[in-house]
mmCIF file of C-alpha atoms and ligand atoms in Angstrom:
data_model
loop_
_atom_site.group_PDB
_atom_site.id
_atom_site.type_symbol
_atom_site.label_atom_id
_atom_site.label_comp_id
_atom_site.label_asym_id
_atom_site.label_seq_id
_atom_site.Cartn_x
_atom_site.Cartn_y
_atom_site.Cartn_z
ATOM 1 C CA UNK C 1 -23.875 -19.645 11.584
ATOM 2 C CA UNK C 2 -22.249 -17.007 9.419
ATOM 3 C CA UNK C 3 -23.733 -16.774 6.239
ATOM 4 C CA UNK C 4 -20.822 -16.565 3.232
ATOM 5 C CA UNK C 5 -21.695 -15.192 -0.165
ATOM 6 C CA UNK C 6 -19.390 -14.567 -2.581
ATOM 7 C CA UNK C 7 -18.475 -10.976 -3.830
ATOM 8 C CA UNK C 8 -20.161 -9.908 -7.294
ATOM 9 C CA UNK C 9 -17.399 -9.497 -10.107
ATOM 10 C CA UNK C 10 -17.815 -6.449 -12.290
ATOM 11 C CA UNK C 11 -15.281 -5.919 -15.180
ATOM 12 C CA UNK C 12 -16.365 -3.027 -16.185
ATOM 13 C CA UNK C 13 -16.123 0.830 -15.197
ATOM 14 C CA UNK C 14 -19.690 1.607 -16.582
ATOM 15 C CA UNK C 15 -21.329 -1.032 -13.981
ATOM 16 C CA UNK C 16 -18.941 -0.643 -11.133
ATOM 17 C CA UNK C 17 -19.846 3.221 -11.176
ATOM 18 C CA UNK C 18 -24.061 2.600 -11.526
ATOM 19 C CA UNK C 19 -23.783 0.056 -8.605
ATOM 20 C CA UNK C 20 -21.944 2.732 -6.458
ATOM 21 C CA UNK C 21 -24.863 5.442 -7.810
ATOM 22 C CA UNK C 22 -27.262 3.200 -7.094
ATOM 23 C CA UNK C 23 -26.168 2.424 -3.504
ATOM 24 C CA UNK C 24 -25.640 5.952 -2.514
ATOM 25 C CA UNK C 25 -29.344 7.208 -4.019
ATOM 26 C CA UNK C 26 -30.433 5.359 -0.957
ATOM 27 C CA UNK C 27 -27.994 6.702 1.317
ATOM 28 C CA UNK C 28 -25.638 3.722 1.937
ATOM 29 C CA UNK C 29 -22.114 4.674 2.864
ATOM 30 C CA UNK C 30 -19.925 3.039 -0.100
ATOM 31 C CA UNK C 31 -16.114 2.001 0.841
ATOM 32 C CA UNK C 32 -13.379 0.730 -1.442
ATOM 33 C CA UNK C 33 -10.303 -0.583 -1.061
ATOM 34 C CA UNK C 34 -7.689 -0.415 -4.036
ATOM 35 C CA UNK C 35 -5.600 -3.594 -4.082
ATOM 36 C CA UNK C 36 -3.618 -5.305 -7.162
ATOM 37 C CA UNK C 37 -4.948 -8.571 -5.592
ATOM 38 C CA UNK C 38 -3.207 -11.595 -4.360
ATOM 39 C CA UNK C 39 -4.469 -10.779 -1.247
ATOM 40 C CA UNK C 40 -3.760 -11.245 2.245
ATOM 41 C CA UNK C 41 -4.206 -10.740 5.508
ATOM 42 C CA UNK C 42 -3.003 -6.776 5.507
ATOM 43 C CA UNK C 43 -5.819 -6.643 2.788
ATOM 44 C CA UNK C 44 -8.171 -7.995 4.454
ATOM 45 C CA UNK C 45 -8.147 -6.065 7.608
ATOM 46 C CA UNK C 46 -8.957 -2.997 5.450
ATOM 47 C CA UNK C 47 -12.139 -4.664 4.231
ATOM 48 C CA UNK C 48 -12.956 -5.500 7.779
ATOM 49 C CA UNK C 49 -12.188 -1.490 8.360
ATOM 50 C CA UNK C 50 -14.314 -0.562 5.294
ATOM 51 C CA UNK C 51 -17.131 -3.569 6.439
ATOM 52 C CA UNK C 52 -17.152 -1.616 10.005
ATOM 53 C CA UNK C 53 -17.486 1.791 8.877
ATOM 54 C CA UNK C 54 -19.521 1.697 5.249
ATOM 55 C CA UNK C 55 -23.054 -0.258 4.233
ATOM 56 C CA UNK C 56 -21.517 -1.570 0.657
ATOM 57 C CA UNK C 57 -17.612 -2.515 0.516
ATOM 58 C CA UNK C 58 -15.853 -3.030 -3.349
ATOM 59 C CA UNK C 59 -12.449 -4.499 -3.313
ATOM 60 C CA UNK C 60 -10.888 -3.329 -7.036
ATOM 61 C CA UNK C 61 -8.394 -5.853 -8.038
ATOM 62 C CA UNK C 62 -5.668 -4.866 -11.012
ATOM 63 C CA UNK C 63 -2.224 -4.938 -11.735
ATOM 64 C CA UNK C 64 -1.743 -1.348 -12.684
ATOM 65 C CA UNK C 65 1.018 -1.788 -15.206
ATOM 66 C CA UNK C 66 2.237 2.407 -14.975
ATOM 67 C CA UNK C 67 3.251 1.810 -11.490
ATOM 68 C CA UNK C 68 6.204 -0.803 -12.621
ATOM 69 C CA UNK C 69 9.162 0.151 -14.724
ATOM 70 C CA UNK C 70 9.984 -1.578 -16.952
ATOM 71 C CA UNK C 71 12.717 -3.999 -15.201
ATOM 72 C CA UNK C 72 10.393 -4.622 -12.544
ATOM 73 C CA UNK C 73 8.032 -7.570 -11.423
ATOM 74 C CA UNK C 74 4.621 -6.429 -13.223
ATOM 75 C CA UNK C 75 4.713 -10.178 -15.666
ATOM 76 C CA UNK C 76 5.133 -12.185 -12.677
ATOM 77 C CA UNK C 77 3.165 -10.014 -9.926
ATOM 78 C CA UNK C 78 0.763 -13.130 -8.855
ATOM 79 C CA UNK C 79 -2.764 -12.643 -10.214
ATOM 80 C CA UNK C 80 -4.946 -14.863 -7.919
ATOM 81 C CA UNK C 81 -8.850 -13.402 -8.590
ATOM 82 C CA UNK C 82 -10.549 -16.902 -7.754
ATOM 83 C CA UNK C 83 -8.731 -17.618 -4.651
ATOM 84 C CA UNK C 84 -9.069 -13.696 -3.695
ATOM 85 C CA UNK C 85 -12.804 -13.875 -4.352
ATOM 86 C CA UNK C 86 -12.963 -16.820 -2.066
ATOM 87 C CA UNK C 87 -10.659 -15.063 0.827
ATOM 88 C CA UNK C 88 -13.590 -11.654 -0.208
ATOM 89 C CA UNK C 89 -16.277 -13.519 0.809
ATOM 90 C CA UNK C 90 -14.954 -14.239 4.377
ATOM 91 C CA UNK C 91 -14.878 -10.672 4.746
ATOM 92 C CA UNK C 92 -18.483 -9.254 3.744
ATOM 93 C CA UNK C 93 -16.952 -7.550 0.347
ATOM 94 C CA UNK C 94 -19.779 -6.894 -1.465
ATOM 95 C CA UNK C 95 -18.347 -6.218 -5.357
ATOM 96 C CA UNK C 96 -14.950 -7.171 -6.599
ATOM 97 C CA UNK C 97 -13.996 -4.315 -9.634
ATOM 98 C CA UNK C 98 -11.536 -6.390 -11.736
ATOM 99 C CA UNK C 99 -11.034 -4.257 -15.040
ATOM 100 C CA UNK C 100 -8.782 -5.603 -17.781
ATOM 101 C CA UNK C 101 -5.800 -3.252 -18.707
ATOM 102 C CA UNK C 102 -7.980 -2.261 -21.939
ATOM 103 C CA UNK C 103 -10.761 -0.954 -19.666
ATOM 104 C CA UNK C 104 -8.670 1.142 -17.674
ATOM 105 C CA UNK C 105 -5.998 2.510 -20.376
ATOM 106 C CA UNK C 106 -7.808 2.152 -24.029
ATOM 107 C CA UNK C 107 -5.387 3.346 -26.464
ATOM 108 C CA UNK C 108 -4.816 6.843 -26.506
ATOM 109 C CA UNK C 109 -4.867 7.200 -23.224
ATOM 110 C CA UNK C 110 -2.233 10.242 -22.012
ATOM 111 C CA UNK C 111 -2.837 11.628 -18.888
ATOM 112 C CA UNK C 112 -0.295 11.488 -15.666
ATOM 113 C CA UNK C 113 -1.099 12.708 -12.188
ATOM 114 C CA UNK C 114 2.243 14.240 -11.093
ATOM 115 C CA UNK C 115 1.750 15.174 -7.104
ATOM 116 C CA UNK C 116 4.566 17.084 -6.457
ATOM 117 C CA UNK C 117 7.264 17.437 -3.607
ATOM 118 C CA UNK C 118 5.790 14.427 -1.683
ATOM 119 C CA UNK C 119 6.190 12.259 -4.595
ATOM 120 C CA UNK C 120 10.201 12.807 -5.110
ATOM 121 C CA UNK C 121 12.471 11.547 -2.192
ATOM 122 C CA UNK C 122 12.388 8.012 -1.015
ATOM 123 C CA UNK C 123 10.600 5.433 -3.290
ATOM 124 C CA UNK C 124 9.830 8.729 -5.486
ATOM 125 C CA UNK C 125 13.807 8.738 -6.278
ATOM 126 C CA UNK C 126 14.178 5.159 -6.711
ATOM 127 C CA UNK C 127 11.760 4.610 -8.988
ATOM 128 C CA UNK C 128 10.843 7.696 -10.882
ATOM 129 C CA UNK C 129 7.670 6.805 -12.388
ATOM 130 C CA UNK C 130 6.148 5.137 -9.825
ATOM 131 C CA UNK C 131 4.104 7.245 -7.510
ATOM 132 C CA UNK C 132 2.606 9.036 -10.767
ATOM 133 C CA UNK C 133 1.375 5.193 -12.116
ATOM 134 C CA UNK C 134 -0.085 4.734 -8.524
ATOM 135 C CA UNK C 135 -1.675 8.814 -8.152
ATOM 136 C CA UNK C 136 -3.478 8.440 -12.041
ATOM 137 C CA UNK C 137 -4.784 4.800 -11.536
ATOM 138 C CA UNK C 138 -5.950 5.855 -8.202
ATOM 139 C CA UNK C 139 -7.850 8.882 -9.467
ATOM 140 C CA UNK C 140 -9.264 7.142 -12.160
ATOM 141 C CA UNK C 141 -10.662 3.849 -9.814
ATOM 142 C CA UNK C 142 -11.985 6.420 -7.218
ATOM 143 C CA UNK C 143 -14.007 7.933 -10.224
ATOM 144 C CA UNK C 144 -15.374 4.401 -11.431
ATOM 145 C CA UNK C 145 -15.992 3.374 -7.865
ATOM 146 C CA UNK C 146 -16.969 7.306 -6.197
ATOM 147 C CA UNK C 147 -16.996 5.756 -3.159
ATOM 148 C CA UNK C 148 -17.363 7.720 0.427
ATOM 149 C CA UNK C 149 -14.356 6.415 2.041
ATOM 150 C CA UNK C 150 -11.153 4.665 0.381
ATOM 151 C CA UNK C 151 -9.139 2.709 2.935
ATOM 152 C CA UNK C 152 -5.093 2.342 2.399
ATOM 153 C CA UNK C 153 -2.350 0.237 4.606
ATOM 154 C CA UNK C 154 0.242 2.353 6.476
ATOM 155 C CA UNK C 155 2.567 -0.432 5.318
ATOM 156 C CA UNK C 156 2.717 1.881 2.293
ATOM 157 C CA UNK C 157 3.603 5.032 4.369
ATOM 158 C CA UNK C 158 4.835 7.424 1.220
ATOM 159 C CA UNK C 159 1.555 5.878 -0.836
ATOM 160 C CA UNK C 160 -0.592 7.473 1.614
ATOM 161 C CA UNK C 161 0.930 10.603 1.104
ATOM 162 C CA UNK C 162 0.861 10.878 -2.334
ATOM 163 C CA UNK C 163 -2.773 9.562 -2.537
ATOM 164 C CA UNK C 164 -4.011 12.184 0.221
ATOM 165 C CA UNK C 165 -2.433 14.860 -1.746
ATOM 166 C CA UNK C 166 -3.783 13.884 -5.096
ATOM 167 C CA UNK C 167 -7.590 13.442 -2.939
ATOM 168 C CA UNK C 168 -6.996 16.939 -1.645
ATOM 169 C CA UNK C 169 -5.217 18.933 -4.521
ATOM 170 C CA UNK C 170 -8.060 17.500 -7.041
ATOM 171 C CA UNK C 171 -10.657 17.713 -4.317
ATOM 172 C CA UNK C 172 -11.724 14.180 -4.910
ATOM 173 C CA UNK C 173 -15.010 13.695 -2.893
ATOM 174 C CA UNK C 174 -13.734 10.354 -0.852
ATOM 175 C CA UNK C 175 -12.513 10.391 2.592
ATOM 176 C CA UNK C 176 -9.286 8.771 3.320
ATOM 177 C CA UNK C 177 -8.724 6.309 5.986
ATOM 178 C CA UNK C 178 -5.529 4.910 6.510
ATOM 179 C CA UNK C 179 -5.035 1.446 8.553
ATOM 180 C CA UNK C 180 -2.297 0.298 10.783
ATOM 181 C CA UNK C 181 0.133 -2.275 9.066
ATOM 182 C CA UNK C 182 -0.289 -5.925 9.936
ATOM 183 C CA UNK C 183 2.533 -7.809 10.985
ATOM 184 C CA UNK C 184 3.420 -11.890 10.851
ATOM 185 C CA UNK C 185 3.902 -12.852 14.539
ATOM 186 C CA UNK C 186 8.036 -12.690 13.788
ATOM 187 C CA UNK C 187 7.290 -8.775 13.038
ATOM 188 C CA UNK C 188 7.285 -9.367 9.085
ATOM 189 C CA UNK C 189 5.157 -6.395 7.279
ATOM 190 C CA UNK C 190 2.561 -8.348 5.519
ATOM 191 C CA UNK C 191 3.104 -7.748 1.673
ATOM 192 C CA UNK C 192 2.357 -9.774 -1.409
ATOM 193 C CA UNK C 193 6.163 -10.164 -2.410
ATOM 194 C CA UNK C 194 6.763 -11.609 0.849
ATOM 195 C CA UNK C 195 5.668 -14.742 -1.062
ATOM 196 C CA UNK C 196 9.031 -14.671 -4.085
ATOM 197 C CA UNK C 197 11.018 -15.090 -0.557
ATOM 198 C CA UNK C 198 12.492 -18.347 0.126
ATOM 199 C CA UNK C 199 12.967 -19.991 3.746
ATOM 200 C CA UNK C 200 16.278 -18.551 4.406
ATOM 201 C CA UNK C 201 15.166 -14.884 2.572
ATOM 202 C CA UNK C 202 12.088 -15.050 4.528
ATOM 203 C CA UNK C 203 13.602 -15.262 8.205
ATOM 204 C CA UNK C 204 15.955 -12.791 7.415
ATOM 205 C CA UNK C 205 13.045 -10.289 6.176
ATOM 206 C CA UNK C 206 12.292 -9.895 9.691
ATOM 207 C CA UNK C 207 15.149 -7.448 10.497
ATOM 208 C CA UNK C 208 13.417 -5.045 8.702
ATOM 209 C CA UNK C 209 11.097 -4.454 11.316
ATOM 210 C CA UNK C 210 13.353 -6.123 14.455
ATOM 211 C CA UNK C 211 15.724 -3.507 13.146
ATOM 212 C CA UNK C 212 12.709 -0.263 13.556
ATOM 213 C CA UNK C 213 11.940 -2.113 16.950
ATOM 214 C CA UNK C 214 15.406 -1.638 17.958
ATOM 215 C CA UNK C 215 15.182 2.071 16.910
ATOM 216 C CA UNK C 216 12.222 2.665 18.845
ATOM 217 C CA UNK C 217 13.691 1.160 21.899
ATOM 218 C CA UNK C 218 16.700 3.393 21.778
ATOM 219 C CA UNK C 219 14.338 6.382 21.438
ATOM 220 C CA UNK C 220 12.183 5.256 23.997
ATOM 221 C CA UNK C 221 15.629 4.962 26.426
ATOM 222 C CA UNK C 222 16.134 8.608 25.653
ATOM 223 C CA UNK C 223 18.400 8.687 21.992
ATOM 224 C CA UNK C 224 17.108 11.510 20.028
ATOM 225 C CA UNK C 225 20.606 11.860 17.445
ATOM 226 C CA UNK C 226 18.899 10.211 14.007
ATOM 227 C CA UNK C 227 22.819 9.111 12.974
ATOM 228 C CA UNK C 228 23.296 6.897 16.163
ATOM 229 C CA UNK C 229 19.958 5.543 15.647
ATOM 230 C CA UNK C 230 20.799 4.817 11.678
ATOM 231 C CA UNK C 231 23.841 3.215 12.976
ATOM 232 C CA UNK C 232 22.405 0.886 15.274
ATOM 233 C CA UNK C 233 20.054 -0.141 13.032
ATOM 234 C CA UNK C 234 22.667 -0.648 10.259
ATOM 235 C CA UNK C 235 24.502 -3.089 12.382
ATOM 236 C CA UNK C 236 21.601 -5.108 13.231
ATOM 237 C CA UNK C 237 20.758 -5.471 9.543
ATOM 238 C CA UNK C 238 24.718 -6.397 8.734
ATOM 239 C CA UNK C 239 24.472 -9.013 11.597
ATOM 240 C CA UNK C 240 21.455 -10.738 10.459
ATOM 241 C CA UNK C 241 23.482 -10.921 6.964
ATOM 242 C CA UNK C 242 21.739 -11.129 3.530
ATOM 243 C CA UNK C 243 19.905 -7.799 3.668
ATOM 244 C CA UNK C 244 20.872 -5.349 1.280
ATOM 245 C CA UNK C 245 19.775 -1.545 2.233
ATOM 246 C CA UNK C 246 18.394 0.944 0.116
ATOM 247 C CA UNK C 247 17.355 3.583 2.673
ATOM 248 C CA UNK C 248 16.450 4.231 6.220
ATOM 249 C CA UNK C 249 14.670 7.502 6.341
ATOM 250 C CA UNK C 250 13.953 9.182 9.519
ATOM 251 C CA UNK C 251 10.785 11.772 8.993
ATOM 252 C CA UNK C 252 8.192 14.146 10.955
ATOM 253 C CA UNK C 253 5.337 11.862 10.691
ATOM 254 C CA UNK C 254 2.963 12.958 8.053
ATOM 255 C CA UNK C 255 5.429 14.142 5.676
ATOM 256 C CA UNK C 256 8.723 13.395 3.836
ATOM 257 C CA UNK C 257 10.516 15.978 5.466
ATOM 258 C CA UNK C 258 13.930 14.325 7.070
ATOM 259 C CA UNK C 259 14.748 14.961 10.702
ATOM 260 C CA UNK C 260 18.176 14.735 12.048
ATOM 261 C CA UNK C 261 16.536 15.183 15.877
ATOM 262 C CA UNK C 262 13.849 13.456 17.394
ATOM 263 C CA UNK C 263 11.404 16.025 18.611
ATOM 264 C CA UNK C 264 8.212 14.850 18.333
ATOM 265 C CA UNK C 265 6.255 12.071 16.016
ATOM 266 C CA UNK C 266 8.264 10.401 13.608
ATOM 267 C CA UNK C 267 8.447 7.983 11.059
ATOM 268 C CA UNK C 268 11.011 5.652 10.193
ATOM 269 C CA UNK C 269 11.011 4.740 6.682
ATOM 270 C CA UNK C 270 13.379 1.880 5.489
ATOM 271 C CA UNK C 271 13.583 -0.324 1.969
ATOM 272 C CA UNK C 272 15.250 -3.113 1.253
ATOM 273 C CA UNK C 273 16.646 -6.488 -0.906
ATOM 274 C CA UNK C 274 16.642 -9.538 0.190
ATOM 275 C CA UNK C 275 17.753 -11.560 -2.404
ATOM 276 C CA UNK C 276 15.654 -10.411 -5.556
ATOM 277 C CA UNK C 277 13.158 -9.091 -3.496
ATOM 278 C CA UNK C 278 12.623 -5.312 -2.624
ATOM 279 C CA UNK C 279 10.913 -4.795 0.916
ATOM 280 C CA UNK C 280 9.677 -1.431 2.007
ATOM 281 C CA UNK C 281 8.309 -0.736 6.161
ATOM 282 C CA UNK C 282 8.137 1.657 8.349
ATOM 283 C CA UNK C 283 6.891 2.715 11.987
ATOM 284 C CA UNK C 284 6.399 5.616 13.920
ATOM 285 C CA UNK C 285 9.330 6.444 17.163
ATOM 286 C CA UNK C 286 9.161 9.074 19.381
HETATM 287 O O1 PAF I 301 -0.998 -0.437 -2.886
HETATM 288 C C1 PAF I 301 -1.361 -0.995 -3.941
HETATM 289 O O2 PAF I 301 -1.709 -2.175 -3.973
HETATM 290 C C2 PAF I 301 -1.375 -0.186 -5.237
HETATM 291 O O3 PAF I 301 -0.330 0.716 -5.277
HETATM 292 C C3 PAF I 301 -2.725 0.506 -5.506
HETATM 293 C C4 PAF I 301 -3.013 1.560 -4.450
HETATM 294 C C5 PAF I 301 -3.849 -0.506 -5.521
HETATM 295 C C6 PAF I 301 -2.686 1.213 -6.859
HETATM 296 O O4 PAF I 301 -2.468 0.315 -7.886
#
């Protein structure tokens, strides 16, 4: 029989750190995975990646509050820690880092991470301060928790980006590992605001992805022109109904850089409202 034990919960960046210093002294492999909680199963598949590959896994849990604006959801982003501890300890997590907003930004705290060039299209443009919330909270929980490996969802394509150029410009001493995005058997990108979706919002979420499928199919028949693939996937969307677009981004995989050709590996990035509810995917074509 499996043996379940629940994940220790450290609040504070002094003990989170010595419990990563002490692990490593003996030569375990550490592994984190940066979350804001309310977890689920996209989550958990990067514990499972960090169980597989390091000797002590820490899950940090927090609502970084310099990664919303101010009009967006960061009062009613759901905060879950029990029930997330519980789902944790199915998955071998061995510390949960849960710091309150004081612990992470006492007053007088200034500092911004600004990455640069990857930072600016894309999410970057539609909401200016966001990547630079996510880059400085991420530096500053991969110095509490100086972990060997941090593991990230693909789900969060442009994230990756900005967090591998933050780890490389600032020569942060963590590998990263990005994992593939998992998918509700209808196609639906797993995300925590998949749950402020009602019934009717939440079946026509899934032409976000049936939308990139269709893309992919074309490409894989031979279409290479980004605009006729755009199109297609425009009507699609307007056919389903009730899906507002933001962007669909076509991109040389690994970057931001736009493509109007396919010629090689590329991304395609797209965002989203349905209803109140902002949706970001993507997958890689060609
Ligand atoms: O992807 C997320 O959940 C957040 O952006 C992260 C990386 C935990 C930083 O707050």
């Amino acid at each position: 029989m499996k043996t379940v034990t629940s994940p220790t919960i450290v609040r504070t960046g002094e003990d989170i750190r010595q419990v990563v210093h002490d692990a490593q002294r003996v030569g375990r492999r550490v592994g984190v995975v940066p979350t804001m909680g309310a977890l689920h199963q996209g989550h958990l598949s990067l514990v499972d990646a960090a169980r597989e590959h390091c000797d002590l896994v820490v899950v940090t849990v927090f609502v970084n509050p310099t990664q919303f604006a101010p009009h967006e959801d960061y009062q009613r982003y759901p905060r879950e820690l029990d029930s997330d501890a519980a789902k944790l300890a199915q998955h071998g997590c061995d510390y949960v880092f849960a710091p309150s907003v004081e612990e992470m930004y006492p007053d007088g705290f200034e500092t911004s991470i600004d990455v640069g060039s990857v930072a600016l299209p894309y999410e970057g443009e539609r909401r200016p301060t966001h990547f630079a919330g996510v880059a400085t909270v991420v530096l500053k929980l991969l110095s509490l928790v100086p972990a060997d490996a941090a593991f990230f969802g693909q789900k969060d394509y442009q994230q990756t980006l900005v967090v591998g150029q933050m780890i490389r410009d600032l020569n942060v001493p963590t590998d990263l590992v990005v994992c593939p995005t998992v998918r509700e058997s209808d196609g639906l990108a797993m995300s925590s605001r998949n749950a402020y979706l009602d019934e009717d919002q939440r079946q026509r979420a899934t032409a976000l992805s049936a939308s990139m499928q269709l893309a992919g199919r074309m490409v894989d028949r031979g279409e290479r022109d980004v605009a006729t693939l755009r199109r297609a996937m425009e009507s699609h969307l307007a056919e389903v109904g009730g899906v507002d677009v933001d962007y669909i981004a076509f991109v040389r995989a690994g970057t931001v850089e736009a493509v109007e050709t396919i010629a090689g590996e590329t991304m395609v990035l797209i965002a989203a409202r349905v209803g109140q509810t902002r949706l970001i995917d993507n997958m890689q074509i060609g």
